[in-house]
Short mmCIF file of C-alpha atoms and ligand atoms in Angstrom, two decimals:
data_model
loop_
_atom_site.label_atom_id
_atom_site.label_comp_id
_atom_site.label_asym_id
_atom_site.label_seq_id
_atom_site.Cartn_x
_atom_site.Cartn_y
_atom_site.Cartn_z
CA UNK A 1 22.06 21.09 -44.09
CA UNK A 2 25.82 20.66 -44.60
CA UNK A 3 27.07 17.06 -44.44
CA UNK A 4 30.67 15.91 -44.09
CA UNK A 5 31.29 12.35 -45.33
CA UNK A 6 34.51 10.64 -44.21
CA UNK A 7 36.19 8.21 -46.61
CA UNK A 8 37.54 7.89 -50.13
CA UNK A 9 35.93 4.91 -51.84
CA UNK A 10 33.01 4.01 -54.05
CA UNK A 11 30.75 3.82 -50.99
CA UNK A 12 31.57 7.42 -50.08
CA UNK A 13 31.04 8.52 -53.68
CA UNK A 14 27.58 6.87 -53.58
CA UNK A 15 26.87 8.53 -50.20
CA UNK A 16 27.93 11.87 -51.70
CA UNK A 17 25.53 11.45 -54.62
CA UNK A 18 22.55 10.28 -52.54
CA UNK A 19 23.05 12.91 -49.81
CA UNK A 20 23.48 15.68 -52.39
CA UNK A 21 19.81 15.32 -53.37
CA UNK A 22 18.85 17.34 -50.29
CA UNK A 23 22.08 18.63 -48.68
CA UNK A 24 25.36 20.38 -49.33
CA UNK A 25 27.98 17.61 -49.08
CA UNK A 26 31.76 17.63 -48.67
CA UNK A 27 33.88 14.48 -48.49
CA UNK A 28 37.22 14.01 -46.73
CA UNK A 29 39.54 12.93 -48.23
CA UNK A 30 37.23 11.98 -51.10
CA UNK A 31 38.49 11.01 -54.54
CA UNK A 32 38.78 12.47 -58.06
CA UNK A 33 35.16 11.57 -58.86
CA UNK A 34 33.80 13.69 -55.99
CA UNK A 35 33.91 17.41 -56.83
CA UNK A 36 33.74 18.55 -53.18
CA UNK A 37 36.66 16.44 -51.91
CA UNK A 38 38.66 18.15 -49.14
CA UNK A 39 42.05 17.12 -47.80
CA UNK A 40 41.42 18.29 -44.22
CA UNK A 41 40.62 16.01 -41.27
CA UNK A 42 36.92 15.80 -40.33
CA UNK A 43 37.66 17.50 -36.99
CA UNK A 44 38.63 20.64 -38.93
CA UNK A 45 35.51 20.72 -41.11
CA UNK A 46 32.34 22.49 -39.93
CA UNK A 47 29.17 20.55 -40.73
CA UNK A 48 25.68 19.85 -39.35
CA UNK A 49 26.08 16.09 -39.81
CA UNK A 50 29.11 13.79 -40.09
CA UNK A 51 28.74 10.42 -41.85
CA UNK A 52 31.71 8.11 -41.36
CA UNK A 53 32.18 5.57 -44.16
CA UNK A 54 34.98 3.09 -43.39
CA UNK A 55 35.37 0.80 -40.38
CA UNK A 56 38.93 1.81 -39.42
CA UNK A 57 38.14 5.38 -38.22
CA UNK A 58 35.02 4.08 -36.44
CA UNK A 59 37.02 1.41 -34.59
CA UNK A 60 39.57 4.14 -33.85
CA UNK A 61 36.94 6.32 -32.13
CA UNK A 62 36.46 9.15 -34.65
CA UNK A 63 32.72 9.27 -33.91
CA UNK A 64 33.47 9.66 -30.18
CA UNK A 65 35.95 12.47 -30.81
CA UNK A 66 33.46 14.36 -32.98
CA UNK A 67 30.62 13.83 -30.47
CA UNK A 68 32.88 15.09 -27.70
CA UNK A 69 32.96 18.39 -29.64
CA UNK A 70 29.16 18.47 -29.71
CA UNK A 71 28.82 17.29 -33.33
CA UNK A 72 25.92 15.31 -34.77
CA UNK A 73 27.44 12.04 -36.03
CA UNK A 74 26.11 9.08 -37.97
CA UNK A 75 28.41 6.18 -37.07
CA UNK A 76 28.92 4.18 -33.87
CA UNK A 77 31.46 5.06 -31.19
CA UNK A 78 34.42 2.77 -30.57
CA UNK A 79 32.40 0.66 -28.11
CA UNK A 80 29.87 -0.24 -30.84
CA UNK A 81 32.41 -0.42 -33.68
CA UNK A 82 34.09 -3.22 -31.75
CA UNK A 83 31.45 -5.47 -33.34
CA UNK A 84 33.54 -5.26 -36.51
CA UNK A 85 36.91 -4.65 -34.84
CA UNK A 86 36.82 -7.97 -33.02
CA UNK A 87 35.04 -10.97 -34.49
CA UNK A 88 35.38 -12.90 -31.24
CA UNK A 89 33.64 -10.09 -29.30
CA UNK A 90 30.91 -9.90 -31.95
CA UNK A 91 30.33 -13.65 -31.60
CA UNK A 92 30.07 -13.26 -27.82
CA UNK A 93 27.50 -10.46 -28.19
CA UNK A 94 25.49 -12.46 -30.75
CA UNK A 95 25.44 -15.47 -28.42
CA UNK A 96 24.25 -13.29 -25.52
CA UNK A 97 21.56 -11.81 -27.79
CA UNK A 98 20.41 -15.25 -28.97
CA UNK A 99 21.10 -14.37 -32.63
CA UNK A 100 21.48 -17.44 -34.88
CA UNK A 101 25.07 -17.70 -36.10
CA UNK A 102 27.74 -20.37 -36.84
CA UNK A 103 29.19 -22.28 -33.87
CA UNK A 104 32.73 -21.11 -33.24
CA UNK A 105 35.91 -21.32 -31.18
CA UNK A 106 38.64 -18.71 -30.58
CA UNK A 107 42.40 -19.44 -30.48
CA UNK A 108 45.65 -17.55 -30.01
CA UNK A 109 47.82 -20.68 -29.84
CA UNK A 110 48.65 -22.88 -32.80
CA UNK A 111 48.51 -26.21 -30.95
CA UNK A 112 44.98 -25.63 -29.68
CA UNK A 113 43.75 -24.41 -33.06
CA UNK A 114 45.19 -27.39 -34.98
CA UNK A 115 43.84 -29.88 -32.45
CA UNK A 116 40.39 -28.27 -32.79
CA UNK A 117 40.53 -28.35 -36.61
CA UNK A 118 41.43 -32.06 -36.51
CA UNK A 119 38.46 -32.77 -34.25
CA UNK A 120 35.90 -31.25 -36.65
CA UNK A 121 34.72 -32.70 -39.98
CA UNK A 122 35.16 -29.57 -42.15
CA UNK A 123 34.78 -27.66 -44.37
CA UNK A 124 36.79 -25.22 -42.27
CA UNK A 125 36.18 -21.49 -41.88
CA UNK A 126 39.09 -19.51 -40.43
CA UNK A 127 38.93 -15.78 -39.72
CA UNK A 128 41.27 -13.15 -38.35
CA UNK A 129 39.87 -11.66 -35.16
CA UNK A 130 40.84 -8.12 -36.24
CA UNK A 131 40.16 -5.99 -39.31
CA UNK A 132 41.34 -7.39 -42.66
CA UNK A 133 39.30 -5.44 -45.27
CA UNK A 134 37.05 -8.44 -45.96
CA UNK A 135 40.00 -10.62 -46.92
CA UNK A 136 40.81 -12.36 -43.63
CA UNK A 137 38.49 -15.33 -44.16
CA UNK A 138 39.46 -18.73 -45.58
CA UNK A 139 36.80 -21.32 -46.36
CA UNK A 140 38.35 -24.67 -47.35
CA UNK A 141 37.62 -28.39 -47.38
CA UNK A 142 41.33 -29.18 -46.96
CA UNK A 143 42.59 -29.79 -43.41
CA UNK A 144 46.18 -29.15 -44.57
CA UNK A 145 45.27 -25.79 -46.07
CA UNK A 146 43.30 -24.88 -42.95
CA UNK A 147 46.27 -25.72 -40.70
CA UNK A 148 48.69 -23.71 -42.89
CA UNK A 149 46.29 -20.73 -42.88
CA UNK A 150 45.98 -20.78 -39.08
CA UNK A 151 49.76 -20.95 -38.78
CA UNK A 152 50.27 -18.00 -41.17
CA UNK A 153 47.62 -15.90 -39.41
CA UNK A 154 48.83 -16.61 -35.87
CA UNK A 155 52.47 -15.98 -36.85
CA UNK A 156 51.43 -12.56 -38.24
CA UNK A 157 52.62 -13.52 -41.75
CA UNK A 158 49.32 -12.96 -43.57
CA UNK A 159 47.48 -10.22 -41.65
CA UNK A 160 49.93 -8.85 -39.07
CA UNK A 161 48.42 -8.19 -35.64
CA UNK A 162 44.84 -8.62 -36.93
CA UNK A 163 45.54 -12.38 -37.14
CA UNK A 164 47.15 -12.89 -33.72
CA UNK A 165 43.82 -14.35 -32.63
CA UNK A 166 41.77 -16.51 -34.99
CA UNK A 167 38.11 -17.49 -34.96
CA UNK A 168 37.31 -20.94 -36.36
CA UNK A 169 33.68 -21.41 -37.36
CA UNK A 170 31.30 -24.11 -38.42
CA UNK A 171 30.69 -23.85 -42.20
CA UNK A 172 27.16 -22.69 -43.04
CA UNK A 173 25.47 -23.23 -46.37
CA UNK A 174 22.95 -21.22 -48.33
CA UNK A 175 22.66 -18.06 -50.41
CA UNK A 176 24.12 -14.92 -48.84
CA UNK A 177 22.28 -11.68 -48.25
CA UNK A 178 23.25 -8.25 -46.94
CA UNK A 179 20.73 -6.26 -44.92
CA UNK A 180 21.84 -2.77 -43.91
CA UNK A 181 19.76 -1.41 -41.03
CA UNK A 182 19.85 2.19 -39.85
CA UNK A 183 19.96 2.33 -36.05
CA UNK A 184 19.27 5.31 -33.76
CA UNK A 185 20.48 3.66 -30.55
CA UNK A 186 17.07 2.21 -29.67
CA UNK A 187 15.55 0.88 -32.85
CA UNK A 188 16.64 -0.09 -36.35
CA UNK A 189 15.02 0.24 -39.77
CA UNK A 190 16.15 -1.89 -42.74
CA UNK A 191 17.17 -0.49 -46.11
CA UNK A 192 16.41 -2.46 -49.28
CA UNK A 193 18.41 -5.72 -49.18
CA UNK A 194 21.36 -6.40 -51.47
CA UNK A 195 23.40 -9.33 -52.69
CA UNK A 196 27.19 -9.06 -52.63
CA UNK A 197 29.73 -11.11 -54.64
CA UNK A 198 32.71 -11.79 -52.37
CA UNK A 199 34.94 -14.05 -54.46
CA UNK A 200 37.24 -12.56 -57.06
CA UNK A 201 36.37 -14.76 -60.05
CA UNK A 202 33.20 -15.73 -61.93
CA UNK A 203 31.30 -18.67 -60.49
CA UNK A 204 32.31 -17.69 -56.93
CA UNK A 205 35.84 -18.99 -57.38
CA UNK A 206 39.14 -17.63 -56.05
CA UNK A 207 39.93 -15.78 -52.84
CA UNK A 208 37.57 -13.49 -50.92
CA UNK A 209 37.67 -9.79 -51.71
CA UNK A 210 35.98 -6.73 -50.24
CA UNK A 211 33.22 -7.38 -52.83
CA UNK A 212 33.29 -7.54 -56.65
CA UNK A 213 29.71 -6.50 -57.34
CA UNK A 214 26.21 -6.24 -55.91
CA UNK A 215 22.59 -5.90 -56.84
CA UNK A 216 19.36 -4.71 -55.24
CA UNK A 217 16.54 -5.65 -54.80
CA UNK A 218 17.08 -9.37 -54.15
CA UNK A 219 14.21 -11.50 -55.53
CA UNK A 220 14.60 -14.21 -52.89
CA UNK A 221 14.55 -11.67 -50.07
CA UNK A 222 11.12 -10.09 -50.06
CA UNK A 223 9.48 -8.35 -47.11
CA UNK A 224 8.91 -11.62 -45.24
CA UNK A 225 12.61 -12.56 -45.31
CA UNK A 226 13.72 -9.05 -44.35
CA UNK A 227 11.13 -9.09 -41.53
CA UNK A 228 12.52 -12.40 -40.29
CA UNK A 229 16.08 -11.00 -40.39
CA UNK A 230 14.97 -7.96 -38.38
CA UNK A 231 13.06 -10.10 -35.84
CA UNK A 232 15.68 -12.79 -35.29
CA UNK A 233 19.00 -11.06 -35.98
CA UNK A 234 18.96 -7.24 -35.92
CA UNK A 235 16.43 -6.42 -33.19
CA UNK A 236 17.86 -8.88 -30.63
CA UNK A 237 21.30 -7.36 -31.30
CA UNK A 238 19.99 -3.81 -30.78
CA UNK A 239 18.41 -4.93 -27.48
CA UNK A 240 21.70 -6.50 -26.38
CA UNK A 241 23.63 -3.33 -27.25
CA UNK A 242 21.13 -1.28 -25.22
CA UNK A 243 21.52 -3.74 -22.33
CA UNK A 244 25.30 -3.13 -22.48
CA UNK A 245 24.80 0.67 -22.46
CA UNK A 246 26.10 1.01 -26.03
CA UNK A 247 24.32 3.91 -27.74
CA UNK A 248 24.69 2.64 -31.31
CA UNK A 249 23.83 5.27 -33.92
CA UNK A 250 24.86 4.13 -37.37
CA UNK A 251 24.53 1.22 -39.78
CA UNK A 252 24.13 -2.31 -38.50
CA UNK A 253 25.13 -4.30 -41.56
CA UNK A 254 24.05 -7.92 -41.26
CA UNK A 255 25.96 -10.31 -43.51
CA UNK A 256 23.63 -13.32 -43.60
CA UNK A 257 23.31 -16.82 -44.92
CA UNK A 258 19.79 -18.02 -45.71
CA UNK A 259 20.18 -21.57 -44.42
CA UNK A 260 17.63 -24.38 -44.28
CA UNK A 261 17.13 -23.42 -40.62
CA UNK A 262 16.41 -19.75 -41.45
CA UNK A 263 18.67 -16.70 -41.72
CA UNK A 264 21.96 -16.96 -39.81
CA UNK A 265 24.47 -14.18 -39.25
CA UNK A 266 27.88 -14.55 -40.89
CA UNK A 267 29.00 -11.26 -39.39
CA UNK A 268 27.87 -7.81 -38.39
CA UNK A 269 29.69 -4.81 -39.80
CA UNK A 270 29.35 -1.30 -38.41
CA UNK A 271 29.17 0.72 -41.63
CA UNK A 272 27.61 0.82 -45.06
CA UNK A 273 28.69 -2.24 -47.10
CA UNK A 274 30.89 -1.70 -50.11
CA UNK A 275 29.73 -2.30 -52.90
CA UNK A 276 26.24 -3.09 -51.53
CA UNK A 277 25.69 0.58 -50.66
CA UNK A 278 26.43 1.63 -54.21
CA UNK A 279 23.53 -0.60 -55.36
CA UNK A 280 21.22 0.30 -52.45
CA UNK A 281 21.87 4.06 -52.20
CA UNK A 282 21.57 4.55 -55.95
CA UNK A 283 17.96 3.36 -55.46
CA UNK A 284 17.33 5.58 -52.41
CA UNK A 285 14.45 7.94 -53.02
CA UNK A 286 14.09 10.95 -50.75
CA UNK A 287 15.95 12.82 -48.05
CA UNK A 288 18.88 10.59 -47.01
CA UNK A 289 20.58 13.46 -45.13
CA UNK A 290 17.44 14.06 -43.04
CA UNK A 291 17.01 10.33 -42.41
CA UNK A 292 20.61 9.82 -41.22
CA UNK A 293 20.38 13.02 -39.14
CA UNK A 294 17.36 11.56 -37.31
CA UNK A 295 19.38 8.42 -36.51
CA UNK A 296 22.34 10.55 -35.40
CA UNK A 297 20.00 12.45 -33.04
CA UNK A 298 18.66 9.20 -31.56
CA UNK A 299 15.12 9.62 -32.89
CA UNK A 300 14.37 7.91 -36.20
CA UNK A 301 10.95 9.01 -37.42
CA UNK A 302 11.04 8.67 -41.24
CA UNK A 303 10.81 5.48 -43.26
CA UNK A 304 13.31 5.01 -46.09
CA UNK A 305 11.89 4.67 -49.57
CA UNK A 306 13.43 3.17 -52.68
CA UNK A 307 12.94 3.55 -56.39
CA UNK A 308 11.03 0.69 -58.02
CA UNK A 309 13.99 0.33 -60.37
CA UNK A 310 16.65 -2.34 -59.85
CA UNK A 311 20.36 -1.55 -59.56
CA UNK A 312 23.40 -3.62 -60.53
CA UNK A 313 26.92 -2.58 -59.44
CA UNK A 314 30.04 -4.04 -61.09
CA UNK A 315 33.45 -3.49 -59.49
CA UNK A 316 36.45 -2.94 -61.78
CA UNK A 317 39.67 -3.97 -60.03
CA UNK A 318 43.41 -3.70 -60.60
CA UNK A 319 45.64 -6.58 -61.68
CA UNK A 320 46.70 -8.57 -58.64
CA UNK A 321 43.66 -7.66 -56.51
CA UNK A 322 42.95 -8.93 -53.85
CA UNK A 323 46.39 -10.36 -52.96
CA UNK A 324 48.76 -7.66 -54.23
CA UNK A 325 47.10 -5.02 -56.41
CA UNK A 326 49.43 -3.39 -58.91
CA UNK A 327 49.05 0.31 -59.55
CA UNK A 328 47.52 0.45 -63.00
CA UNK A 329 47.92 2.93 -65.80
CA UNK A 330 45.67 5.56 -67.26
CA UNK A 331 41.92 4.87 -67.11
CA UNK A 332 40.02 5.44 -70.33
CA UNK A 333 36.36 5.58 -71.20
CA UNK A 334 34.70 6.79 -67.98
CA UNK A 335 32.88 9.69 -69.65
CA UNK A 336 31.54 7.46 -72.43
CA UNK A 337 30.43 4.87 -69.85
CA UNK A 338 28.50 7.57 -67.98
CA UNK A 339 26.52 8.32 -71.12
CA UNK A 340 24.86 4.89 -71.08
CA UNK A 341 21.26 5.27 -69.91
CA UNK A 342 20.74 4.73 -66.17
CA UNK A 343 24.47 4.52 -65.44
CA UNK A 344 26.45 6.19 -62.65
CA UNK A 345 30.19 5.63 -62.34
CA UNK A 346 31.57 5.79 -58.79
CA UNK A 347 35.28 6.23 -58.20
CA UNK A 348 36.98 4.05 -55.59
CA UNK A 349 40.75 3.65 -56.10
CA UNK A 350 41.45 6.40 -58.63
CA UNK A 351 43.91 9.28 -58.59
CA UNK A 352 45.02 12.09 -60.89
CA UNK A 353 48.58 12.03 -62.20
CA UNK A 354 50.72 15.16 -62.64
CA UNK A 355 49.12 15.79 -66.00
CA UNK A 356 45.63 15.63 -64.48
CA UNK A 357 44.88 12.25 -66.09
CA UNK A 358 42.82 9.67 -64.24
CA UNK A 359 44.89 6.66 -63.12
CA UNK A 360 44.17 3.47 -61.20
CA UNK A 361 45.81 3.45 -57.78
CA UNK A 362 43.98 0.95 -55.59
CA UNK A 363 42.62 -2.59 -55.55
CA UNK A 364 39.01 -1.77 -56.33
CA UNK A 365 39.20 1.16 -58.70
CA UNK A 366 35.81 1.93 -60.28
CA UNK A 367 32.20 0.86 -59.60
CA UNK A 368 29.81 0.95 -62.49
CA UNK A 369 26.18 1.14 -61.29
CA UNK A 370 23.14 0.96 -63.51
CA UNK A 371 19.46 1.42 -62.78
CA UNK A 372 16.87 -0.32 -64.94
CA UNK A 373 13.24 -1.39 -64.91
CA UNK A 374 14.34 -4.84 -63.69
CA UNK A 375 17.61 -6.59 -62.84
CA UNK A 376 17.99 -7.75 -66.46
CA UNK A 377 17.87 -4.22 -67.87
CA UNK A 378 20.10 -2.88 -65.08
CA UNK A 379 22.62 -5.65 -65.69
CA UNK A 380 22.72 -5.10 -69.46
CA UNK A 381 23.27 -1.37 -68.99
CA UNK A 382 25.99 -1.91 -66.37
CA UNK A 383 28.00 -4.25 -68.62
CA UNK A 384 27.46 -2.03 -71.66
CA UNK A 385 29.07 0.80 -69.67
CA UNK A 386 31.85 -1.45 -68.34
CA UNK A 387 32.80 -2.28 -71.94
CA UNK A 388 33.80 1.36 -72.47
CA UNK A 389 36.26 1.49 -69.54
CA UNK A 390 39.79 0.10 -69.59
CA UNK A 391 43.28 0.36 -68.12
CA UNK A 392 46.17 -2.11 -68.22
CA UNK A 393 45.41 -5.10 -65.99
CA UNK A 394 41.77 -4.17 -65.25
CA UNK A 395 39.61 -7.15 -64.31
CA UNK A 396 36.02 -7.70 -63.21
CA UNK A 397 33.43 -10.42 -62.80
CA UNK A 398 31.13 -11.01 -65.76
CA UNK A 399 28.43 -12.83 -63.77
CA UNK A 400 27.14 -10.14 -61.37
CA UNK A 401 23.34 -10.62 -61.06
CA UNK A 402 23.43 -13.17 -63.92
CA UNK A 403 21.45 -15.79 -62.03
CA UNK A 404 18.60 -13.41 -61.16
CA UNK A 405 18.39 -11.36 -64.36
CA UNK A 406 15.50 -12.30 -66.62
CA UNK A 407 16.84 -13.30 -70.06
CA UNK A 408 17.18 -10.43 -72.52
CA UNK A 409 14.79 -10.52 -75.53
CA UNK A 410 17.61 -11.49 -77.93
CA UNK A 411 18.55 -14.42 -75.66
CA UNK A 412 14.94 -15.66 -75.63
CA UNK A 413 14.71 -15.63 -79.44
CA UNK A 414 18.02 -17.48 -79.91
P1 AMP B 501 33.16 -12.33 -43.55
O1 AMP B 501 34.37 -11.46 -43.81
O2 AMP B 501 33.05 -12.85 -42.16
O3 AMP B 501 31.91 -11.71 -44.10
O4 AMP B 501 33.34 -13.61 -44.49
C1 AMP B 501 33.60 -13.48 -45.88
C2 AMP B 501 32.88 -14.59 -46.61
O5 AMP B 501 33.35 -15.87 -46.17
C3 AMP B 501 31.39 -14.62 -46.37
O6 AMP B 501 30.71 -13.73 -47.20
C4 AMP B 501 31.07 -16.05 -46.71
O7 AMP B 501 31.03 -16.25 -48.11
C5 AMP B 501 32.28 -16.78 -46.18
N1 AMP B 501 32.01 -17.24 -44.80
C6 AMP B 501 32.29 -16.58 -43.67
N2 AMP B 501 31.90 -17.27 -42.58
C7 AMP B 501 31.33 -18.41 -43.04
C8 AMP B 501 30.74 -19.56 -42.41
N3 AMP B 501 30.68 -19.68 -41.08
N4 AMP B 501 30.27 -20.53 -43.20
C9 AMP B 501 30.37 -20.44 -44.56
N5 AMP B 501 30.93 -19.41 -45.21
C10 AMP B 501 31.41 -18.39 -44.47
N1 LIG B 502 30.89 -6.02 -49.29
C1 LIG B 502 31.42 -6.46 -48.08
C2 LIG B 502 31.78 -5.44 -47.12
O1 LIG B 502 31.49 -4.27 -47.27
O2 LIG B 502 32.39 -5.82 -46.12
#
């Protein structure tokens, strides 16, 4: 089977690697880490299966355009991708489906939004309605900061048109969890769960990012928790999509909070999570191309299976990320990092300069993923590999999976 993956980040690099186990894979536009990168639009590439990575082309209807040409596509059409394209619409669908989620209100006018904020006790959660690459959310205890954020979003200063409508939510509490489910339009099957790290700095401080690291499996989310997420969150959503005549074939990515009242949905995304997929797909065992093709055909039959090993993914980012990433300099040490046992290095925001040297050119630049017998071993290997990589201004979190990794033998003896 020939597969065409659309996208250029670490997620697409991980898709390339996992799909290559059983298929011939090309990636458009790809990146310097992916040997079969092509700079032609997907519509001009012949393939048996198209897998669309990022949300923007899905919201823009790329899956519909390919299907209109008779292609087999893994990724929802624009009507399903609206779940991610409009948070207010997603909240309406979740409410209709009876999926537990934060109470919310939607505003396009500043007066109404400020009045509402003043009437609630806080902390305040303010989101852009439209796409903002994971960065459009402010969670704050300060009413002043909340009011300023609403003003900046509605005026188009912080997120342009994506912020012309804002969603204000009740603040939920509890550990977060990502469950990616593969949906064939009628039913959905979960992949191994993952934990994402959204804030830029150690200890979950600083602004939200697209994700600074991930790990899988998640000790607190065994089969019972994943079963509960499927029963109360994913399956009711699939039923509601069917009821609305939306033939959703792609990933339903549930961003969840495990609250005292059970799992609640923070949001649904319509694609593989980044960097969760790097951690999850590196553990995928078997024929991913065949599995996604079944979903694309509307008839999932296989069950996904995962290596018993754990995986930890650490994101290396450019100076200034997430607010204003600076293009970095030359990246050193990738080859040495790849020599560490269990390690795969995925490229995200890299480029080649005129001399063919690898340079940093985006916010999230490199993802270092390591497999190991448990999360402790995977984590040690990941950070050992990270220590080999550098470029001016590179930064990363040092606490990915720290709270769930068993202590290393040398830590126990100290
Ligand atoms: P989102 O882009 O909607 O996934 O939100 C980004 C992050 O903001 C989430 O991963 C949470 O950490 C936080 N967040 C979003 N919505 C809420 C909420 N209603 N209550 C508490 N935290 C939230
Ligand atoms: N890791 C968060 C996301 O993919 O949106």
